[in-house]
Amino acid sequence: MMIQRTVCFSSLRKLLHHPACVSSSSSKIGAYNGYASQPSSSLPLPLPSYNGEEYANVDWDSLGFGLMPTDYMYINKCSAGQNFRNGQLSRYGHIELSPSAGVLNYGQGLFEGTKAYRKENGKLLLFRPEQNAIRMKNGAERMCMISPSIDQFVDALKETVLANKRWVPPPGKGSLYLRPLLLGTGPVLGLAPSPEYTFLIYASPVRNYFKEGSAPINLYVEEDYDRASRRGTGSVKTISNYAPVLMAQIRAKSRGFSDVLYLDSATKKNLEEVSSCNIFIAKDKYILTPATNGTILAGITRKSVIEIARDHDYQVEERGVTVDELIEADEVFCTGTAVGVAPVGSVTYRDKRVEYISGSGTICQELNSTLLGIQTGIIEDKNGWVTEIN
């Protein structure tokens, strides 16, 4: 049994800076090499106090995209037929699950991904968190799950960021990646919705997703495996969509590619997605991206890039995009919370390698600079996308 301290958001600011609070960890990044998670504390612990130390002891210049456990995670539970109520902050660690939990037996689970950024003045920002909440709510409906309200979701993100404030990288050094999970944790034997659900958020400081860093990536067009099929769950951020892409991804990486670009399962002629991000192609002032027609995830970064591009007088179309159009494009780039706006240097299709322009002066670079500027508070947010955490 896990005994946790309940912390309401309104009192969190005072607790974080109370002189009686003691920072729980001064571990360096090296302490997490080969990290194995520890059980959550069974006793209430004080929330972290920074005592004048603004950051955790991390080599921010060496930050990549890997798990670096922070101090606290957020947990909220709900039984079937009820609604989520007040959640709790707990020390980061193991959670207990029944062997017959719905998420373990039938894959009844969803996840989200978003980031917190630090401004030059030290204030912390979230980017369109309500969109993640809406997407989780839509996914929960498709997966027959109970979900937190939009306000509960956003407030939980804020609590998690504030509790792990010292792990938010300095400006320009990365972001605090937040992973909300919605899991069917109640016991089931026969195929049925779980009788209990857990909403959980953990965090990790991150920087570049691909090993290439900000350099262009190289994609392989996959024809042997499908990512999603019509009338399936390709448009839902369910956990069961991601493990199936590993085989094709591992095979592509063993051949020197960064990732896999999938085609539609019906005709094998139209682009769908990369393993965990959306795809765009550009030529002159025209930008194309596959329409979210039920097999493609409606990415929040994708949505934002489309709006930014239109504001910059690009003509953006959301429709079926063929392999032939991909081959004829001037630029190709990917979008996602983890990757941002990532340039594609080449795509290999049936052993034919096509190269694309990248670097300074490209559409990709323009859109990425604008998006990141808004996310980090450098560029004025005229759309109300940024939420400041007070």
mmCIF file of C-alpha atoms in Angstrom:
data_model
loop_
_atom_site.group_PDB
_atom_site.id
_atom_site.type_symbol
_atom_site.label_atom_id
_atom_site.label_comp_id
_atom_site.label_asym_id
_atom_site.label_seq_id
_atom_site.Cartn_x
_atom_site.Cartn_y
_atom_site.Cartn_z
ATOM 1 C CA MET A 1 0.000 0.000 0.000
ATOM 2 C CA MET A 2 1.283 3.448 -0.877
ATOM 3 C CA ILE A 3 0.703 6.270 1.613
ATOM 4 C CA GLN A 4 1.055 9.634 -0.048
ATOM 5 C CA ARG A 5 0.760 13.286 0.830
ATOM 6 C CA THR A 6 -2.162 15.060 -0.793
ATOM 7 C CA VAL A 7 -1.147 18.450 -2.140
ATOM 8 C CA CYS A 8 -3.624 20.906 -3.588
ATOM 9 C CA PHE A 9 -2.311 23.207 -6.294
ATOM 10 C CA SER A 10 -3.246 26.367 -4.433
ATOM 11 C CA SER A 11 -0.934 25.507 -1.529
ATOM 12 C CA LEU A 12 1.892 24.046 -3.571
ATOM 13 C CA ARG A 13 3.746 27.323 -4.119
ATOM 14 C CA LYS A 14 4.012 27.965 -0.372
ATOM 15 C CA LEU A 15 5.230 24.432 0.343
ATOM 16 C CA LEU A 16 7.878 24.600 -2.348
ATOM 17 C CA HIS A 17 9.524 27.622 -0.763
ATOM 18 C CA HIS A 18 8.857 26.928 2.912
ATOM 19 C CA PRO A 19 12.145 27.039 4.874
ATOM 20 C CA ALA A 20 11.270 23.820 6.675
ATOM 21 C CA CYS A 21 11.286 21.882 3.430
ATOM 22 C CA VAL A 22 14.506 20.097 2.570
ATOM 23 C CA SER A 23 15.685 19.218 -0.906
ATOM 24 C CA SER A 24 15.372 15.496 -1.310
ATOM 25 C CA SER A 25 18.215 14.868 -3.701
ATOM 26 C CA SER A 26 21.483 16.331 -4.843
ATOM 27 C CA SER A 27 22.389 13.399 -7.062
ATOM 28 C CA LYS A 28 24.397 14.095 -10.187
ATOM 29 C CA ILE A 29 23.404 12.853 -13.597
ATOM 30 C CA GLY A 30 25.956 10.076 -13.290
ATOM 31 C CA ALA A 31 23.982 8.553 -10.454
ATOM 32 C CA TYR A 32 21.261 7.634 -12.937
ATOM 33 C CA ASN A 33 23.403 5.689 -15.380
ATOM 34 C CA GLY A 34 21.822 2.244 -15.590
ATOM 35 C CA TYR A 35 19.001 3.531 -13.393
ATOM 36 C CA ALA A 36 16.601 1.040 -11.861
ATOM 37 C CA SER A 37 13.486 2.605 -10.358
ATOM 38 C CA GLN A 38 12.943 2.386 -6.617
ATOM 39 C CA PRO A 39 9.678 1.821 -4.765
ATOM 40 C CA SER A 40 7.632 4.914 -3.998
ATOM 41 C CA SER A 41 8.136 6.096 -0.443
ATOM 42 C CA SER A 42 5.688 4.580 2.016
ATOM 43 C CA LEU A 43 5.907 7.652 4.263
ATOM 44 C CA PRO A 44 4.906 11.246 3.567
ATOM 45 C CA LEU A 45 7.965 13.244 2.524
ATOM 46 C CA PRO A 46 8.461 17.008 2.386
ATOM 47 C CA LEU A 47 8.138 18.675 -0.953
ATOM 48 C CA PRO A 48 11.441 19.823 -2.442
ATOM 49 C CA SER A 49 12.938 23.123 -1.324
ATOM 50 C CA TYR A 50 15.633 24.703 -3.448
ATOM 51 C CA ASN A 51 17.508 26.615 -0.729
ATOM 52 C CA GLY A 52 18.869 29.000 -3.327
ATOM 53 C CA GLU A 53 19.853 26.187 -5.700
ATOM 54 C CA GLU A 54 17.856 26.868 -8.829
ATOM 55 C CA TYR A 55 18.800 23.701 -10.724
ATOM 56 C CA ALA A 56 19.466 20.053 -10.059
ATOM 57 C CA ASN A 57 23.111 19.028 -10.355
ATOM 58 C CA VAL A 58 22.981 17.961 -13.995
ATOM 59 C CA ASP A 59 25.361 18.399 -16.913
ATOM 60 C CA TRP A 60 22.802 20.216 -19.056
ATOM 61 C CA ASP A 61 25.137 20.425 -22.055
ATOM 62 C CA SER A 62 25.213 16.620 -22.276
ATOM 63 C CA LEU A 63 21.459 16.167 -21.977
ATOM 64 C CA GLY A 64 19.851 13.794 -24.482
ATOM 65 C CA PHE A 65 16.458 12.093 -24.681
ATOM 66 C CA GLY A 66 16.613 9.445 -21.996
ATOM 67 C CA LEU A 67 14.994 8.829 -18.644
ATOM 68 C CA MET A 68 16.478 10.902 -15.828
ATOM 69 C CA PRO A 69 14.200 10.392 -12.821
ATOM 70 C CA THR A 70 13.080 13.541 -11.049
ATOM 71 C CA ASP A 71 11.827 13.943 -7.483
ATOM 72 C CA TYR A 72 8.056 13.601 -7.720
ATOM 73 C CA MET A 73 5.253 12.083 -9.740
ATOM 74 C CA TYR A 74 1.527 12.718 -9.635
ATOM 75 C CA ILE A 75 -1.061 9.986 -9.002
ATOM 76 C CA ASN A 76 -4.870 10.026 -9.115
ATOM 77 C CA LYS A 77 -7.178 6.995 -8.957
ATOM 78 C CA CYS A 78 -10.786 6.496 -9.891
ATOM 79 C CA SER A 79 -13.211 3.565 -9.716
ATOM 80 C CA ALA A 80 -15.562 2.657 -12.541
ATOM 81 C CA GLY A 81 -18.778 4.685 -12.449
ATOM 82 C CA GLN A 82 -17.114 7.569 -10.617
ATOM 83 C CA ASN A 83 -15.102 10.668 -11.550
ATOM 84 C CA PHE A 84 -11.513 11.561 -10.753
ATOM 85 C CA ARG A 85 -11.158 13.759 -7.662
ATOM 86 C CA ASN A 86 -8.061 15.156 -5.927
ATOM 87 C CA GLY A 87 -4.744 13.617 -6.930
ATOM 88 C CA GLN A 88 -1.537 13.335 -4.932
ATOM 89 C CA LEU A 89 2.150 13.995 -5.353
ATOM 90 C CA SER A 90 4.338 11.042 -4.466
ATOM 91 C CA ARG A 91 8.034 10.339 -4.605
ATOM 92 C CA TYR A 92 9.019 8.956 -8.020
ATOM 93 C CA GLY A 93 9.171 5.161 -7.841
ATOM 94 C CA HIS A 94 7.384 1.874 -8.414
ATOM 95 C CA ILE A 95 3.610 1.587 -8.531
ATOM 96 C CA GLU A 96 1.728 -1.527 -7.439
ATOM 97 C CA LEU A 97 -0.365 -3.371 -10.013
ATOM 98 C CA SER A 98 -2.487 -6.481 -9.824
ATOM 99 C CA PRO A 99 -1.269 -9.200 -12.218
ATOM 100 C CA SER A 100 -4.786 -9.095 -13.638
ATOM 101 C CA ALA A 101 -4.779 -5.321 -14.233
ATOM 102 C CA GLY A 102 -6.557 -4.346 -17.431
ATOM 103 C CA VAL A 103 -3.521 -2.512 -18.755
ATOM 104 C CA LEU A 104 -1.321 -5.608 -18.350
ATOM 105 C CA ASN A 105 -3.778 -8.128 -19.756
ATOM 106 C CA TYR A 106 -5.595 -6.199 -22.465
ATOM 107 C CA GLY A 107 -3.508 -3.079 -23.100
ATOM 108 C CA GLN A 108 -6.133 -0.661 -21.804
ATOM 109 C CA GLY A 109 -3.929 2.394 -21.501
ATOM 110 C CA LEU A 110 -3.197 5.808 -23.009
ATOM 111 C CA PHE A 111 -0.299 8.203 -22.751
ATOM 112 C CA GLU A 112 0.430 11.815 -23.599
ATOM 113 C CA GLY A 113 3.590 13.859 -23.968
ATOM 114 C CA THR A 114 4.165 17.554 -23.358
ATOM 115 C CA LYS A 115 6.981 19.806 -22.155
ATOM 116 C CA ALA A 116 7.665 22.585 -19.665
ATOM 117 C CA TYR A 117 10.127 25.343 -20.600
ATOM 118 C CA ARG A 118 12.029 27.872 -18.533
ATOM 119 C CA LYS A 119 12.057 31.511 -19.643
ATOM 120 C CA GLU A 120 15.065 33.778 -19.255
ATOM 121 C CA ASN A 121 13.374 35.372 -16.227
ATOM 122 C CA GLY A 122 12.946 31.954 -14.597
ATOM 123 C CA LYS A 123 9.194 31.601 -15.150
ATOM 124 C CA LEU A 124 7.939 28.214 -16.285
ATOM 125 C CA LEU A 125 5.735 27.655 -19.319
ATOM 126 C CA LEU A 126 3.503 24.887 -20.674
ATOM 127 C CA PHE A 127 2.516 24.731 -24.347
ATOM 128 C CA ARG A 128 -1.151 24.062 -25.172
ATOM 129 C CA PRO A 129 -1.677 21.595 -22.297
ATOM 130 C CA GLU A 130 -5.451 21.662 -22.734
ATOM 131 C CA GLN A 131 -4.960 20.075 -26.172
ATOM 132 C CA ASN A 132 -3.265 17.083 -24.543
ATOM 133 C CA ALA A 133 -6.166 16.876 -22.089
ATOM 134 C CA ILE A 134 -8.711 16.892 -24.916
ATOM 135 C CA ARG A 135 -6.796 14.224 -26.838
ATOM 136 C CA MET A 136 -6.609 11.997 -23.755
ATOM 137 C CA LYS A 137 -10.334 12.479 -23.168
ATOM 138 C CA ASN A 138 -11.097 11.485 -26.778
ATOM 139 C CA GLY A 139 -8.777 8.508 -26.523
ATOM 140 C CA ALA A 140 -10.372 7.407 -23.257
ATOM 141 C CA GLU A 141 -13.785 7.391 -24.902
ATOM 142 C CA ARG A 142 -12.472 5.153 -27.691
ATOM 143 C CA MET A 143 -10.778 2.822 -25.178
ATOM 144 C CA CYS A 144 -13.796 2.704 -22.804
ATOM 145 C CA MET A 145 -11.914 4.420 -19.970
ATOM 146 C CA ILE A 146 -12.668 7.154 -17.443
ATOM 147 C CA SER A 147 -10.516 10.241 -17.934
ATOM 148 C CA PRO A 148 -9.701 13.308 -15.819
ATOM 149 C CA SER A 149 -11.365 16.579 -16.741
ATOM 150 C CA ILE A 150 -9.439 19.144 -18.757
ATOM 151 C CA ASP A 151 -8.918 21.303 -15.660
ATOM 152 C CA GLN A 152 -7.758 18.316 -13.599
ATOM 153 C CA PHE A 153 -5.290 17.331 -16.313
ATOM 154 C CA VAL A 154 -3.802 20.815 -16.658
ATOM 155 C CA ASP A 155 -3.616 21.410 -12.899
ATOM 156 C CA ALA A 156 -1.889 18.049 -12.453
ATOM 157 C CA LEU A 157 0.726 19.059 -15.018
ATOM 158 C CA LYS A 158 1.316 22.310 -13.150
ATOM 159 C CA GLU A 159 1.708 20.512 -9.821
ATOM 160 C CA THR A 160 4.165 18.054 -11.336
ATOM 161 C CA VAL A 161 6.273 20.813 -12.883
ATOM 162 C CA LEU A 162 6.390 22.882 -9.693
ATOM 163 C CA ALA A 163 7.321 19.860 -7.583
ATOM 164 C CA ASN A 164 10.178 19.133 -10.022
ATOM 165 C CA LYS A 165 11.089 22.752 -10.731
ATOM 166 C CA ARG A 166 14.829 22.277 -10.243
ATOM 167 C CA TRP A 167 14.828 19.700 -13.055
ATOM 168 C CA VAL A 168 13.536 22.150 -15.679
ATOM 169 C CA PRO A 169 16.663 22.886 -17.781
ATOM 170 C CA PRO A 170 18.091 26.392 -18.123
ATOM 171 C CA PRO A 171 16.858 28.410 -21.124
ATOM 172 C CA GLY A 172 18.218 26.969 -24.351
ATOM 173 C CA LYS A 173 19.368 23.723 -22.695
ATOM 174 C CA GLY A 174 16.251 21.617 -23.188
ATOM 175 C CA SER A 175 12.899 21.120 -21.483
ATOM 176 C CA LEU A 176 11.160 19.052 -18.821
ATOM 177 C CA TYR A 177 9.328 16.276 -20.641
ATOM 178 C CA LEU A 178 6.038 15.318 -18.971
ATOM 179 C CA ARG A 179 4.477 11.907 -19.530
ATOM 180 C CA PRO A 180 0.814 11.662 -18.453
ATOM 181 C CA LEU A 181 -0.499 8.101 -18.341
ATOM 182 C CA LEU A 182 -4.054 6.799 -18.061
ATOM 183 C CA LEU A 183 -4.045 3.130 -17.104
ATOM 184 C CA GLY A 184 -6.659 0.478 -16.472
ATOM 185 C CA THR A 185 -5.252 -0.712 -13.140
ATOM 186 C CA GLY A 186 -8.237 -2.627 -11.771
ATOM 187 C CA PRO A 187 -8.279 -6.455 -11.912
ATOM 188 C CA VAL A 188 -10.075 -8.221 -14.771
ATOM 189 C CA LEU A 189 -9.974 -11.776 -16.098
ATOM 190 C CA GLY A 190 -12.489 -11.818 -18.912
ATOM 191 C CA LEU A 191 -12.198 -9.185 -21.627
ATOM 192 C CA ALA A 192 -13.896 -6.115 -20.155
ATOM 193 C CA PRO A 193 -13.163 -2.508 -19.161
ATOM 194 C CA SER A 194 -11.115 -2.161 -15.991
ATOM 195 C CA PRO A 195 -12.972 -1.475 -12.731
ATOM 196 C CA GLU A 196 -10.331 1.093 -11.695
ATOM 197 C CA TYR A 197 -8.204 3.698 -13.502
ATOM 198 C CA THR A 198 -4.998 5.479 -12.556
ATOM 199 C CA PHE A 199 -3.958 8.846 -13.939
ATOM 200 C CA LEU A 200 -0.233 9.334 -13.434
ATOM 201 C CA ILE A 201 2.341 11.912 -14.533
ATOM 202 C CA TYR A 202 6.119 11.591 -14.318
ATOM 203 C CA ALA A 203 8.813 13.868 -15.697
ATOM 204 C CA SER A 204 12.336 13.824 -17.104
ATOM 205 C CA PRO A 205 14.592 16.606 -18.415
ATOM 206 C CA VAL A 206 15.346 16.080 -22.114
ATOM 207 C CA ARG A 207 16.904 17.679 -25.155
ATOM 208 C CA ASN A 208 17.143 16.245 -28.691
ATOM 209 C CA TYR A 209 15.100 13.142 -29.494
ATOM 210 C CA PHE A 210 17.142 11.823 -32.402
ATOM 211 C CA LYS A 211 20.805 10.891 -31.961
ATOM 212 C CA GLU A 212 21.558 13.229 -34.856
ATOM 213 C CA GLY A 213 20.639 16.142 -32.570
ATOM 214 C CA SER A 214 19.446 19.019 -34.722
ATOM 215 C CA ALA A 215 21.053 17.547 -37.857
ATOM 216 C CA PRO A 216 18.796 16.162 -40.614
ATOM 217 C CA ILE A 217 17.484 12.633 -40.096
ATOM 218 C CA ASN A 218 17.288 9.808 -42.644
ATOM 219 C CA LEU A 219 14.059 7.866 -43.064
ATOM 220 C CA TYR A 220 13.263 4.494 -44.581
ATOM 221 C CA VAL A 221 9.866 3.927 -46.212
ATOM 222 C CA GLU A 222 8.420 0.751 -44.691
ATOM 223 C CA GLU A 223 6.301 -1.538 -46.886
ATOM 224 C CA ASP A 224 6.405 -4.847 -45.003
ATOM 225 C CA TYR A 225 4.677 -3.618 -41.849
ATOM 226 C CA ASP A 226 1.713 -1.328 -41.190
ATOM 227 C CA ARG A 227 1.397 1.147 -38.350
ATOM 228 C CA ALA A 228 -2.404 1.352 -38.416
ATOM 229 C CA SER A 229 -5.456 0.212 -40.369
ATOM 230 C CA ARG A 230 -8.746 1.821 -41.262
ATOM 231 C CA ARG A 231 -11.338 1.943 -38.463
ATOM 232 C CA GLY A 232 -8.665 0.940 -35.951
ATOM 233 C CA THR A 233 -6.975 2.993 -33.222
ATOM 234 C CA GLY A 234 -4.291 4.760 -35.256
ATOM 235 C CA SER A 235 -5.746 8.153 -34.349
ATOM 236 C CA VAL A 236 -5.659 7.375 -30.609
ATOM 237 C CA LYS A 237 -2.572 7.693 -28.434
ATOM 238 C CA THR A 238 -3.048 4.230 -26.971
ATOM 239 C CA ILE A 239 -0.017 2.369 -25.635
ATOM 240 C CA SER A 240 -0.843 -0.564 -27.912
ATOM 241 C CA ASN A 241 0.077 1.463 -31.021
ATOM 242 C CA TYR A 242 3.753 1.791 -30.177
ATOM 243 C CA ALA A 243 5.350 -1.587 -29.400
ATOM 244 C CA PRO A 244 4.277 -2.980 -32.823
ATOM 245 C CA VAL A 245 6.480 -0.420 -34.626
ATOM 246 C CA LEU A 246 9.622 -1.575 -32.834
ATOM 247 C CA MET A 247 10.469 -4.422 -35.192
ATOM 248 C CA ALA A 248 10.499 -2.220 -38.298
ATOM 249 C CA GLN A 249 12.253 0.584 -36.428
ATOM 250 C CA ILE A 250 15.013 -1.669 -35.088
ATOM 251 C CA ARG A 251 15.547 -3.160 -38.535
ATOM 252 C CA ALA A 252 15.809 0.297 -40.107
ATOM 253 C CA LYS A 253 18.206 1.574 -37.453
ATOM 254 C CA SER A 254 20.431 -1.475 -37.932
ATOM 255 C CA ARG A 255 20.777 -0.351 -41.560
ATOM 256 C CA GLY A 256 21.784 3.175 -40.580
ATOM 257 C CA PHE A 257 18.427 4.953 -40.800
ATOM 258 C CA SER A 258 17.023 7.227 -38.115
ATOM 259 C CA ASP A 259 13.447 5.961 -38.252
ATOM 260 C CA VAL A 260 10.672 4.487 -40.394
ATOM 261 C CA LEU A 261 8.049 6.216 -42.524
ATOM 262 C CA TYR A 262 4.852 4.181 -42.834
ATOM 263 C CA LEU A 263 2.427 3.999 -45.756
ATOM 264 C CA ASP A 264 -1.336 3.447 -45.683
ATOM 265 C CA SER A 265 -2.261 -0.190 -45.185
ATOM 266 C CA ALA A 266 -4.867 -0.276 -47.971
ATOM 267 C CA THR A 267 -2.943 0.887 -51.048
ATOM 268 C CA LYS A 268 0.683 1.355 -49.922
ATOM 269 C CA LYS A 269 0.725 4.554 -51.971
ATOM 270 C CA ASN A 270 0.046 7.294 -49.407
ATOM 271 C CA LEU A 271 2.179 8.562 -46.542
ATOM 272 C CA GLU A 272 0.960 8.104 -42.992
ATOM 273 C CA GLU A 273 3.390 8.725 -40.106
ATOM 274 C CA VAL A 274 6.888 8.168 -38.865
ATOM 275 C CA SER A 275 7.002 5.806 -35.845
ATOM 276 C CA SER A 276 6.204 8.536 -33.316
ATOM 277 C CA CYS A 277 5.752 11.785 -35.250
ATOM 278 C CA ASN A 278 3.858 13.370 -38.130
ATOM 279 C CA ILE A 279 5.329 14.027 -41.587
ATOM 280 C CA PHE A 280 5.259 17.144 -43.799
ATOM 281 C CA ILE A 281 6.552 17.803 -47.322
ATOM 282 C CA ALA A 282 7.137 21.231 -48.885
ATOM 283 C CA LYS A 283 7.754 22.673 -52.323
ATOM 284 C CA ASP A 284 7.978 26.412 -53.007
ATOM 285 C CA LYS A 285 5.249 28.028 -50.844
ATOM 286 C CA TYR A 286 3.159 24.850 -50.603
ATOM 287 C CA ILE A 287 3.152 22.484 -47.647
ATOM 288 C CA LEU A 288 1.381 19.113 -47.592
ATOM 289 C CA THR A 289 0.711 16.783 -44.683
ATOM 290 C CA PRO A 290 -1.447 13.623 -44.522
ATOM 291 C CA ALA A 291 -4.978 14.290 -43.278
ATOM 292 C CA THR A 292 -5.944 12.831 -39.906
ATOM 293 C CA ASN A 293 -8.504 10.444 -41.335
ATOM 294 C CA GLY A 294 -8.642 7.886 -38.521
ATOM 295 C CA THR A 295 -5.287 6.158 -38.999
ATOM 296 C CA ILE A 296 -3.048 9.135 -38.164
ATOM 297 C CA LEU A 297 -2.546 10.755 -34.779
ATOM 298 C CA ALA A 298 -3.640 14.387 -34.610
ATOM 299 C CA GLY A 299 -0.387 15.773 -33.248
ATOM 300 C CA ILE A 300 -0.491 18.978 -31.223
ATOM 301 C CA THR A 301 2.833 20.100 -32.678
ATOM 302 C CA ARG A 302 1.435 19.223 -36.114
ATOM 303 C CA LYS A 303 -1.617 21.394 -35.485
ATOM 304 C CA SER A 304 0.518 24.284 -34.236
ATOM 305 C CA VAL A 305 2.930 24.106 -37.187
ATOM 306 C CA ILE A 306 0.025 24.203 -39.631
ATOM 307 C CA GLU A 307 -1.330 27.355 -37.977
ATOM 308 C CA ILE A 308 2.112 28.996 -37.860
ATOM 309 C CA ALA A 309 2.762 28.141 -41.521
ATOM 310 C CA ARG A 310 -0.537 29.712 -42.594
ATOM 311 C CA ASP A 311 0.296 32.817 -40.552
ATOM 312 C CA HIS A 312 3.564 32.962 -42.523
ATOM 313 C CA ASP A 313 1.615 32.930 -45.807
ATOM 314 C CA TYR A 314 2.313 29.315 -46.754
ATOM 315 C CA GLN A 315 -0.460 27.359 -48.407
ATOM 316 C CA VAL A 316 -1.012 24.243 -46.295
ATOM 317 C CA GLU A 317 -3.101 21.282 -47.427
ATOM 318 C CA GLU A 318 -4.191 18.355 -45.280
ATOM 319 C CA ARG A 319 -4.982 15.492 -47.651
ATOM 320 C CA GLY A 320 -3.654 12.237 -48.972
ATOM 321 C CA VAL A 321 0.038 12.629 -49.847
ATOM 322 C CA THR A 322 1.520 10.117 -52.281
ATOM 323 C CA VAL A 323 4.981 8.618 -52.380
ATOM 324 C CA ASP A 324 5.455 10.291 -55.776
ATOM 325 C CA GLU A 325 4.836 13.696 -54.172
ATOM 326 C CA LEU A 326 7.327 12.830 -51.444
ATOM 327 C CA ILE A 327 9.983 12.059 -54.060
ATOM 328 C CA GLU A 328 9.351 15.376 -55.847
ATOM 329 C CA ALA A 329 9.410 17.550 -52.711
ATOM 330 C CA ASP A 330 12.077 20.145 -51.923
ATOM 331 C CA GLU A 331 11.858 19.720 -48.164
ATOM 332 C CA VAL A 332 10.593 17.083 -45.755
ATOM 333 C CA PHE A 333 10.261 17.449 -41.997
ATOM 334 C CA CYS A 334 8.697 15.715 -39.005
ATOM 335 C CA THR A 335 6.756 17.212 -36.105
ATOM 336 C CA GLY A 336 6.035 15.988 -32.600
ATOM 337 C CA THR A 337 6.346 16.911 -28.943
ATOM 338 C CA ALA A 338 9.538 14.924 -28.559
ATOM 339 C CA VAL A 339 11.144 15.874 -31.889
ATOM 340 C CA GLY A 340 9.874 19.444 -32.290
ATOM 341 C CA VAL A 341 10.220 20.262 -35.988
ATOM 342 C CA ALA A 342 12.955 17.942 -37.280
ATOM 343 C CA PRO A 343 14.453 18.252 -40.777
ATOM 344 C CA VAL A 344 14.649 15.143 -42.967
ATOM 345 C CA GLY A 345 17.857 14.921 -44.977
ATOM 346 C CA SER A 346 16.918 11.857 -47.017
ATOM 347 C CA VAL A 347 14.228 9.260 -47.578
ATOM 348 C CA THR A 348 14.979 5.813 -48.976
ATOM 349 C CA TYR A 349 12.173 4.108 -50.916
ATOM 350 C CA ARG A 350 12.724 0.741 -52.584
ATOM 351 C CA ASP A 351 16.491 1.230 -52.396
ATOM 352 C CA LYS A 352 16.264 4.659 -54.023
ATOM 353 C CA ARG A 353 17.629 7.452 -51.813
ATOM 354 C CA VAL A 354 16.161 10.929 -52.286
ATOM 355 C CA GLU A 355 17.862 13.888 -50.608
ATOM 356 C CA TYR A 356 16.231 17.121 -49.470
ATOM 357 C CA ILE A 357 17.433 20.605 -48.657
ATOM 358 C CA SER A 358 17.902 21.501 -45.004
ATOM 359 C CA GLY A 359 19.570 24.076 -42.811
ATOM 360 C CA SER A 360 19.452 27.858 -42.795
ATOM 361 C CA GLY A 361 16.754 29.560 -44.850
ATOM 362 C CA THR A 362 14.495 26.514 -45.142
ATOM 363 C CA ILE A 363 10.804 26.342 -44.314
ATOM 364 C CA CYS A 364 11.563 23.784 -41.624
ATOM 365 C CA GLN A 365 14.072 26.084 -39.939
ATOM 366 C CA GLU A 366 11.637 29.022 -40.101
ATOM 367 C CA LEU A 367 8.766 27.055 -38.578
ATOM 368 C CA ASN A 368 10.925 25.444 -35.907
ATOM 369 C CA SER A 369 12.401 28.789 -34.818
ATOM 370 C CA THR A 370 8.953 30.335 -34.567
ATOM 371 C CA LEU A 371 7.450 27.401 -32.679
ATOM 372 C CA LEU A 372 10.338 27.163 -30.211
ATOM 373 C CA GLY A 373 10.299 30.932 -29.759
ATOM 374 C CA ILE A 374 6.640 30.824 -28.756
ATOM 375 C CA GLN A 375 7.131 27.795 -26.500
ATOM 376 C CA THR A 376 10.002 29.446 -24.622
ATOM 377 C CA GLY A 377 8.472 32.916 -24.374
ATOM 378 C CA ILE A 378 10.964 34.584 -26.726
ATOM 379 C CA ILE A 379 8.316 35.294 -29.385
ATOM 380 C CA GLU A 380 5.006 36.884 -28.419
ATOM 381 C CA ASP A 381 2.204 34.360 -28.067
ATOM 382 C CA LYS A 382 -0.672 35.890 -30.018
ATOM 383 C CA ASN A 383 -2.827 32.754 -29.938
ATOM 384 C CA GLY A 384 -3.057 32.071 -26.218
ATOM 385 C CA TRP A 385 -1.119 28.827 -26.567
ATOM 386 C CA VAL A 386 1.282 29.301 -23.648
ATOM 387 C CA THR A 387 0.289 28.712 -20.023
ATOM 388 C CA GLU A 388 2.508 30.313 -17.394
ATOM 389 C CA ILE A 389 2.874 28.351 -14.162
ATOM 390 C CA ASN A 390 2.665 30.745 -11.210
#
